[in-house]
PDB file of C-alpha atoms in Angstrom:
ATOM      1  CA  ALA Q1309     -48.962  35.972 -21.923  1.00 84.00           C
ATOM      2  CA  GLN Q1310     -48.760  32.432 -20.904  1.00 91.00           C
ATOM      3  CA  SER Q1311     -50.777  31.121 -17.991  1.00 95.00           C
ATOM      4  CA  VAL Q1312     -51.983  28.094 -16.246  1.00 97.00           C
ATOM      5  CA  THR Q1313     -55.566  27.902 -14.739  1.00 97.00           C
ATOM      6  CA  GLN Q1314     -56.608  25.121 -12.353  1.00 97.00           C
ATOM      7  CA  LEU Q1315     -60.484  25.024 -11.967  1.00 93.00           C
ATOM      8  CA  GLY Q1316     -61.510  24.108  -8.423  1.00 92.00           C
ATOM      9  CA  SER Q1317     -59.257  24.825  -5.404  1.00 95.00           C
ATOM     10  CA  HIS Q1318     -60.927  22.062  -3.522  1.00 97.00           C
ATOM     11  CA  VAL Q1319     -62.046  18.785  -4.757  1.00 97.00           C
ATOM     12  CA  SER Q1320     -63.452  16.002  -2.634  1.00 98.00           C
ATOM     13  CA  VAL Q1321     -64.036  12.455  -3.817  1.00 97.00           C
ATOM     14  CA  SER Q1322     -64.933   9.132  -2.165  1.00 98.00           C
ATOM     15  CA  GLU Q1323     -62.405   6.430  -1.728  1.00 97.00           C
ATOM     16  CA  GLY Q1324     -62.505   4.316  -4.971  1.00 97.00           C
ATOM     17  CA  ALA Q1325     -64.099   6.854  -7.014  1.00 98.00           C
ATOM     18  CA  LEU Q1326     -62.719   8.728  -9.996  1.00 98.00           C
ATOM     19  CA  VAL Q1327     -60.371  11.577  -9.529  1.00 98.00           C
ATOM     20  CA  LEU Q1328     -60.431  14.466 -12.063  1.00 98.00           C
ATOM     21  CA  LEU Q1329     -58.491  17.540 -11.559  1.00 98.00           C
ATOM     22  CA  ARG Q1330     -58.663  20.276 -14.171  1.00 98.00           C
ATOM     23  CA  CYS Q1331     -56.137  22.202 -15.851  1.00 98.00           C
ATOM     24  CA  ASN Q1332     -56.130  24.707 -18.678  1.00 97.00           C
ATOM     25  CA  TYR Q1333     -53.358  26.624 -20.250  1.00 97.00           C
ATOM     26  CA  SER Q1334     -52.960  29.674 -22.538  1.00 96.00           C
ATOM     27  CA  SER Q1335     -49.872  29.840 -24.623  1.00 92.00           C
ATOM     28  CA  SER Q1336     -48.728  31.125 -28.078  1.00 90.00           C
ATOM     29  CA  VAL Q1337     -46.003  28.326 -28.337  1.00 90.00           C
ATOM     30  CA  PRO Q1338     -46.256  24.609 -28.013  1.00 89.00           C
ATOM     31  CA  PRO Q1339     -46.147  23.866 -24.194  1.00 92.00           C
ATOM     32  CA  TYR Q1340     -44.467  21.330 -22.076  1.00 94.00           C
ATOM     33  CA  LEU Q1341     -46.834  20.512 -19.174  1.00 96.00           C
ATOM     34  CA  PHE Q1342     -46.470  18.998 -15.822  1.00 96.00           C
ATOM     35  CA  TRP Q1343     -48.461  17.711 -12.912  1.00 98.00           C
ATOM     36  CA  TYR Q1344     -46.755  17.818  -9.353  1.00 98.00           C
ATOM     37  CA  VAL Q1345     -48.014  16.699  -6.060  1.00 97.00           C
ATOM     38  CA  GLN Q1346     -47.292  18.541  -2.623  1.00 94.00           C
ATOM     39  CA  TYR Q1347     -47.806  16.844   0.659  1.00 92.00           C
ATOM     40  CA  PRO Q1348     -47.932  19.016   3.817  1.00 87.00           C
ATOM     41  CA  ASN Q1349     -44.659  20.756   4.544  1.00 80.00           C
ATOM     42  CA  GLN Q1350     -42.823  19.003   1.639  1.00 84.00           C
ATOM     43  CA  GLY Q1351     -41.610  19.984  -1.786  1.00 87.00           C
ATOM     44  CA  LEU Q1352     -43.214  19.186  -5.013  1.00 93.00           C
ATOM     45  CA  GLN Q1353     -42.904  15.712  -6.415  1.00 95.00           C
ATOM     46  CA  LEU Q1354     -43.461  15.133 -10.253  1.00 96.00           C
ATOM     47  CA  LEU Q1355     -46.317  13.025 -11.115  1.00 97.00           C
ATOM     48  CA  LEU Q1356     -46.049  13.203 -14.897  1.00 96.00           C
ATOM     49  CA  LYS Q1357     -45.059  15.365 -17.924  1.00 95.00           C
ATOM     50  CA  TYR Q1358     -46.133  16.142 -21.426  1.00 95.00           C
ATOM     51  CA  THR Q1359     -43.394  17.017 -23.863  1.00 91.00           C
ATOM     52  CA  SER Q1360     -45.093  16.700 -27.238  1.00 82.00           C
ATOM     53  CA  ALA Q1361     -44.914  13.081 -27.858  1.00 79.00           C
ATOM     54  CA  ALA Q1362     -47.939  10.911 -26.823  1.00 87.00           C
ATOM     55  CA  THR Q1363     -50.963  12.927 -25.821  1.00 91.00           C
ATOM     56  CA  LEU Q1364     -51.897  10.494 -23.201  1.00 95.00           C
ATOM     57  CA  VAL Q1365     -49.306  10.472 -20.438  1.00 96.00           C
ATOM     58  CA  LYS Q1366     -49.170   8.051 -17.640  1.00 96.00           C
ATOM     59  CA  GLY Q1367     -47.496   8.942 -14.385  1.00 96.00           C
ATOM     60  CA  ILE Q1368     -46.725   7.483 -10.972  1.00 95.00           C
ATOM     61  CA  ASN Q1369     -49.261   6.245  -8.596  1.00 94.00           C
ATOM     62  CA  GLY Q1370     -51.796   5.404 -11.174  1.00 96.00           C
ATOM     63  CA  PHE Q1371     -52.341   8.989 -12.463  1.00 97.00           C
ATOM     64  CA  GLU Q1372     -52.594   9.804 -16.061  1.00 97.00           C
ATOM     65  CA  ALA Q1373     -53.213  13.152 -18.110  1.00 98.00           C
ATOM     66  CA  GLU Q1374     -54.378  13.895 -21.569  1.00 96.00           C
ATOM     67  CA  PHE Q1375     -53.092  16.767 -23.540  1.00 96.00           C
ATOM     68  CA  LYS Q1376     -55.920  18.287 -25.641  1.00 95.00           C
ATOM     69  CA  LYS Q1377     -54.683  21.045 -27.858  1.00 93.00           C
ATOM     70  CA  SER Q1378     -58.244  21.901 -29.212  1.00 94.00           C
ATOM     71  CA  GLU Q1379     -59.399  22.524 -25.555  1.00 95.00           C
ATOM     72  CA  THR Q1380     -55.837  23.837 -24.330  1.00 96.00           C
ATOM     73  CA  SER Q1381     -56.410  21.461 -21.337  1.00 97.00           C
ATOM     74  CA  PHE Q1382     -54.330  18.890 -19.544  1.00 97.00           C
ATOM     75  CA  HIS Q1383     -56.592  17.405 -17.015  1.00 98.00           C
ATOM     76  CA  LEU Q1384     -55.345  14.813 -14.458  1.00 98.00           C
ATOM     77  CA  THR Q1385     -57.184  11.682 -13.697  1.00 98.00           C
ATOM     78  CA  LYS Q1386     -57.141   8.517 -11.659  1.00 98.00           C
ATOM     79  CA  PRO Q1387     -59.748   5.613 -11.952  1.00 97.00           C
ATOM     80  CA  SER Q1388     -59.886   4.934  -8.249  1.00 97.00           C
ATOM     81  CA  ALA Q1389     -58.971   7.260  -5.456  1.00 97.00           C
ATOM     82  CA  HIS Q1390     -56.885   6.003  -2.476  1.00 97.00           C
ATOM     83  CA  MET Q1391     -56.618   7.701   0.864  1.00 96.00           C
ATOM     84  CA  SER Q1392     -52.967   8.256   0.190  1.00 95.00           C
ATOM     85  CA  ASP Q1393     -53.685  10.526  -2.631  1.00 97.00           C
ATOM     86  CA  ALA Q1394     -55.019  13.402  -0.388  1.00 97.00           C
ATOM     87  CA  ALA Q1395     -52.597  16.209  -1.120  1.00 97.00           C
ATOM     88  CA  GLU Q1396     -52.229  19.455  -3.063  1.00 97.00           C
ATOM     89  CA  TYR Q1397     -51.970  19.091  -6.850  1.00 98.00           C
ATOM     90  CA  PHE Q1398     -50.150  21.667  -9.031  1.00 97.00           C
ATOM     91  CA  CYS Q1399     -50.474  21.970 -12.965  1.00 98.00           C
ATOM     92  CA  ALA Q1400     -47.380  23.884 -14.462  1.00 97.00           C
ATOM     93  CA  GLY Q1401     -46.336  24.669 -17.928  1.00 95.00           C
ATOM     94  CA  ASN Q1402     -42.983  25.461 -19.553  1.00 93.00           C
ATOM     95  CA  PHE Q1403     -43.650  27.887 -22.502  1.00 92.00           C
ATOM     96  CA  GLY Q1404     -40.306  28.029 -24.280  1.00 86.00           C
ATOM     97  CA  ASN Q1405     -38.244  29.520 -21.529  1.00 86.00           C
ATOM     98  CA  GLU Q1406     -36.538  28.333 -18.488  1.00 86.00           C
ATOM     99  CA  LYS Q1407     -39.127  28.801 -15.712  1.00 92.00           C
ATOM    100  CA  LEU Q1408     -42.242  26.984 -14.796  1.00 95.00           C
ATOM    101  CA  THR Q1409     -45.606  28.811 -14.601  1.00 96.00           C
ATOM    102  CA  PHE Q1410     -47.873  27.221 -12.054  1.00 97.00           C
ATOM    103  CA  GLY Q1411     -51.542  27.221 -11.367  1.00 97.00           C
ATOM    104  CA  THR Q1412     -52.920  27.999  -8.022  1.00 96.00           C
ATOM    105  CA  GLY Q1413     -53.293  24.428  -7.063  1.00 97.00           C
ATOM    106  CA  THR Q1414     -56.039  22.058  -6.222  1.00 97.00           C
ATOM    107  CA  ARG Q1415     -56.523  20.529  -2.668  1.00 97.00           C
ATOM    108  CA  LEU Q1416     -57.639  16.818  -2.976  1.00 98.00           C
ATOM    109  CA  THR Q1417     -59.579  15.409  -0.149  1.00 97.00           C
ATOM    110  CA  ILE Q1418     -60.546  11.587   0.111  1.00 97.00           C
ATOM    111  CA  ILE Q1419     -63.735  10.795   1.931  1.00 97.00           C
ATOM    112  CA  PRO Q1420     -63.485   7.254   3.591  1.00 95.00           C
TER     113      PRO Q1420
ATOM    114  CA  ASP Z1340     -28.479  10.620  -6.281  1.00 55.00           C
ATOM    115  CA  THR Z1341     -29.840  12.116  -3.092  1.00 78.00           C
ATOM    116  CA  GLY Z1342     -32.108  14.691  -4.743  1.00 92.00           C
ATOM    117  CA  VAL Z1343     -32.347  18.451  -3.989  1.00 96.00           C
ATOM    118  CA  SER Z1344     -31.614  19.313  -0.441  1.00 96.00           C
ATOM    119  CA  GLN Z1345     -32.327  22.720   1.356  1.00 97.00           C
ATOM    120  CA  ASP Z1346     -31.148  24.082   4.549  1.00 97.00           C
ATOM    121  CA  PRO Z1347     -32.607  25.146   6.988  1.00 97.00           C
ATOM    122  CA  ARG Z1348     -36.009  23.725   6.560  1.00 96.00           C
ATOM    123  CA  HIS Z1349     -37.608  26.281   8.826  1.00 97.00           C
ATOM    124  CA  LYS Z1350     -36.605  29.770   9.790  1.00 98.00           C
ATOM    125  CA  ILE Z1351     -38.148  32.146  12.091  1.00 98.00           C
ATOM    126  CA  THR Z1352     -36.689  35.721  12.193  1.00 98.00           C
ATOM    127  CA  LYS Z1353     -37.548  39.027  13.254  1.00 98.00           C
ATOM    128  CA  ARG Z1354     -38.507  41.971  10.876  1.00 97.00           C
ATOM    129  CA  GLY Z1355     -35.290  43.736   9.771  1.00 97.00           C
ATOM    130  CA  GLN Z1356     -33.091  40.821  10.102  1.00 98.00           C
ATOM    131  CA  ASN Z1357     -31.108  39.169   7.241  1.00 98.00           C
ATOM    132  CA  VAL Z1358     -31.544  35.469   6.432  1.00 98.00           C
ATOM    133  CA  THR Z1359     -29.602  33.180   4.099  1.00 98.00           C
ATOM    134  CA  PHE Z1360     -30.946  29.850   2.579  1.00 98.00           C
ATOM    135  CA  ARG Z1361     -28.960  27.052   0.984  1.00 98.00           C
ATOM    136  CA  CYS Z1362     -29.787  24.716  -1.895  1.00 98.00           C
ATOM    137  CA  ASP Z1363     -27.844  21.874  -3.050  1.00 97.00           C
ATOM    138  CA  PRO Z1364     -29.099  20.524  -6.453  1.00 96.00           C
ATOM    139  CA  ILE Z1365     -28.771  17.090  -7.872  1.00 95.00           C
ATOM    140  CA  SER Z1366     -25.067  16.820  -8.720  1.00 92.00           C
ATOM    141  CA  GLU Z1367     -25.164  16.405 -12.399  1.00 89.00           C
ATOM    142  CA  HIS Z1368     -27.739  19.203 -13.014  1.00 93.00           C
ATOM    143  CA  ASN Z1369     -26.352  22.520 -14.351  1.00 92.00           C
ATOM    144  CA  ARG Z1370     -29.596  24.413 -13.824  1.00 95.00           C
ATOM    145  CA  LEU Z1371     -30.737  25.727 -10.598  1.00 97.00           C
ATOM    146  CA  TYR Z1372     -33.980  27.615  -9.756  1.00 97.00           C
ATOM    147  CA  TRP Z1373     -35.481  29.364  -6.976  1.00 97.00           C
ATOM    148  CA  TYR Z1374     -39.319  29.801  -6.460  1.00 97.00           C
ATOM    149  CA  ARG Z1375     -41.485  31.318  -3.742  1.00 97.00           C
ATOM    150  CA  GLN Z1376     -44.766  29.894  -2.596  1.00 94.00           C
ATOM    151  CA  THR Z1377     -47.205  31.699  -0.492  1.00 94.00           C
ATOM    152  CA  LEU Z1378     -50.065  30.120   1.283  1.00 89.00           C
ATOM    153  CA  GLY Z1379     -52.691  28.918  -1.108  1.00 86.00           C
ATOM    154  CA  GLN Z1380     -50.907  29.882  -4.114  1.00 91.00           C
ATOM    155  CA  GLY Z1381     -48.648  27.919  -6.583  1.00 93.00           C
ATOM    156  CA  PRO Z1382     -44.939  28.515  -6.640  1.00 95.00           C
ATOM    157  CA  GLU Z1383     -43.699  31.699  -8.291  1.00 96.00           C
ATOM    158  CA  PHE Z1384     -40.446  31.846 -10.324  1.00 96.00           C
ATOM    159  CA  LEU Z1385     -37.779  34.174  -8.651  1.00 96.00           C
ATOM    160  CA  THR Z1386     -34.541  33.416 -10.406  1.00 96.00           C
ATOM    161  CA  TYR Z1387     -32.361  30.772 -12.238  1.00 95.00           C
ATOM    162  CA  PHE Z1388     -28.724  29.815 -12.820  1.00 95.00           C
ATOM    163  CA  GLN Z1389     -27.097  28.039 -15.505  1.00 94.00           C
ATOM    164  CA  ASN Z1390     -23.762  26.763 -13.985  1.00 93.00           C
ATOM    165  CA  GLU Z1391     -22.495  29.792 -11.917  1.00 92.00           C
ATOM    166  CA  ALA Z1392     -24.302  32.465 -14.202  1.00 93.00           C
ATOM    167  CA  GLN Z1393     -27.576  34.017 -13.053  1.00 92.00           C
ATOM    168  CA  LEU Z1394     -29.461  34.484 -16.187  1.00 92.00           C
ATOM    169  CA  GLU Z1395     -33.001  35.500 -15.195  1.00 90.00           C
ATOM    170  CA  LYS Z1396     -34.563  37.354 -12.386  1.00 91.00           C
ATOM    171  CA  SER Z1397     -38.118  37.990 -11.820  1.00 92.00           C
ATOM    172  CA  ARG Z1398     -39.604  41.301 -10.879  1.00 89.00           C
ATOM    173  CA  LEU Z1399     -40.540  39.603  -7.643  1.00 84.00           C
ATOM    174  CA  LEU Z1400     -36.849  39.549  -6.731  1.00 87.00           C
ATOM    175  CA  SER Z1401     -36.432  43.087  -5.015  1.00 89.00           C
ATOM    176  CA  ASP Z1402     -33.194  44.724  -4.357  1.00 93.00           C
ATOM    177  CA  ARG Z1403     -33.165  43.079  -0.839  1.00 96.00           C
ATOM    178  CA  PHE Z1404     -32.885  39.606  -2.385  1.00 96.00           C
ATOM    179  CA  SER Z1405     -29.607  38.270  -3.827  1.00 96.00           C
ATOM    180  CA  ALA Z1406     -28.867  34.787  -4.940  1.00 96.00           C
ATOM    181  CA  GLU Z1407     -25.512  33.267  -5.787  1.00 96.00           C
ATOM    182  CA  ARG Z1408     -24.199  30.054  -7.178  1.00 96.00           C
ATOM    183  CA  PRO Z1409     -20.478  30.547  -6.743  1.00 91.00           C
ATOM    184  CA  LYS Z1410     -19.012  27.444  -8.237  1.00 86.00           C
ATOM    185  CA  GLY Z1411     -21.858  26.178 -10.183  1.00 85.00           C
ATOM    186  CA  SER Z1412     -22.805  23.667  -7.428  1.00 91.00           C
ATOM    187  CA  PHE Z1413     -24.802  24.839  -4.376  1.00 96.00           C
ATOM    188  CA  SER Z1414     -26.620  28.161  -4.158  1.00 97.00           C
ATOM    189  CA  THR Z1415     -27.504  30.667  -1.585  1.00 97.00           C
ATOM    190  CA  LEU Z1416     -30.712  32.987  -1.390  1.00 98.00           C
ATOM    191  CA  GLU Z1417     -30.103  35.952   0.861  1.00 97.00           C
ATOM    192  CA  ILE Z1418     -32.901  38.346   2.074  1.00 97.00           C
ATOM    193  CA  GLN Z1419     -31.748  41.628   3.622  1.00 97.00           C
ATOM    194  CA  ARG Z1420     -33.972  43.578   6.101  1.00 97.00           C
ATOM    195  CA  THR Z1421     -36.762  40.943   6.153  1.00 97.00           C
ATOM    196  CA  GLU Z1422     -40.401  42.331   6.044  1.00 96.00           C
ATOM    197  CA  GLN Z1423     -43.566  40.287   7.062  1.00 96.00           C
ATOM    198  CA  GLY Z1424     -44.485  40.015   3.524  1.00 95.00           C
ATOM    199  CA  ASP Z1425     -41.388  37.936   2.864  1.00 97.00           C
ATOM    200  CA  SER Z1426     -42.996  35.051   4.823  1.00 97.00           C
ATOM    201  CA  ALA Z1427     -43.373  32.107   2.451  1.00 96.00           C
ATOM    202  CA  MET Z1428     -41.963  28.810   1.548  1.00 95.00           C
ATOM    203  CA  TYR Z1429     -38.889  29.050  -0.629  1.00 97.00           C
ATOM    204  CA  LEU Z1430     -38.334  26.348  -3.048  1.00 96.00           C
ATOM    205  CA  CYS Z1431     -35.311  25.266  -4.789  1.00 97.00           C
ATOM    206  CA  ALA Z1432     -35.243  23.092  -8.031  1.00 97.00           C
ATOM    207  CA  SER Z1433     -32.661  21.702 -10.451  1.00 96.00           C
ATOM    208  CA  SER Z1434     -32.742  20.309 -13.852  1.00 95.00           C
ATOM    209  CA  PHE Z1435     -30.308  18.689 -16.369  1.00 92.00           C
ATOM    210  CA  SER Z1436     -31.015  20.805 -19.396  1.00 87.00           C
ATOM    211  CA  PHE Z1437     -33.423  23.285 -20.943  1.00 84.00           C
ATOM    212  CA  GLN Z1438     -37.103  22.281 -20.576  1.00 83.00           C
ATOM    213  CA  GLU Z1439     -36.187  19.095 -18.713  1.00 87.00           C
ATOM    214  CA  THR Z1440     -38.032  18.086 -15.622  1.00 92.00           C
ATOM    215  CA  GLN Z1441     -37.373  20.325 -12.606  1.00 95.00           C
ATOM    216  CA  TYR Z1442     -36.703  18.406  -9.399  1.00 95.00           C
ATOM    217  CA  PHE Z1443     -37.663  20.335  -6.189  1.00 96.00           C
ATOM    218  CA  GLY Z1444     -36.278  20.207  -2.847  1.00 96.00           C
ATOM    219  CA  PRO Z1445     -38.391  20.192   0.399  1.00 95.00           C
ATOM    220  CA  GLY Z1446     -38.274  23.945   0.800  1.00 95.00           C
ATOM    221  CA  THR Z1447     -37.472  26.441   3.396  1.00 97.00           C
ATOM    222  CA  ARG Z1448     -40.350  27.848   5.283  1.00 96.00           C
ATOM    223  CA  LEU Z1449     -39.710  31.390   6.443  1.00 97.00           C
ATOM    224  CA  LEU Z1450     -41.780  33.292   9.203  1.00 98.00           C
ATOM    225  CA  VAL Z1451     -40.949  36.833   9.631  1.00 98.00           C
ATOM    226  CA  LEU Z1452     -42.302  38.194  12.935  1.00 97.00           C
TER     227      LEU Z1452
END
């Protein structure tokens, strides 16, 4: 069965520090992978997506993610955290069907 | 393009009552999805439509839930005889095509007392 796992339900980083949010997937078919961000009481906003083209994907707000098939990973990074990055981040996969399968989310806190 | 909209944004109801939510997708998108998100969890797929046809339903969608998309445009999700366990955020998304990006609405937060 296909699944998405996010390691770390809470991550805290200092303002200006590197942000690293981890996502691993399990799939028997080539996946399409997504990172979404959710601010309090709002819907999900797409940060970036991987669709089998370039393995390093650049998204909005300075975020990027690298698809590593050998590690079944799609970790999200940002070189320098900003206070406005504080939110919940969801990794999601599309595994050859219509629906998205989400991880449980990582809440990112930025320390001033 | 005004994005996906949902109405209402918040709904408080008493156990046993019926509720209905509406979703208006991005106009040129023929696929529409419903997800449910409970506190501390990621969204879970409920059902999806291609145009007016409901093509897949999750096992999460009990007999008390029904969804429609009568003219292939907006969709409604009805919950009959609500239970406290139905309390959640109900998210709607739309996409242009198979495996294309799903764009989400702001959600409807339901609280069943």
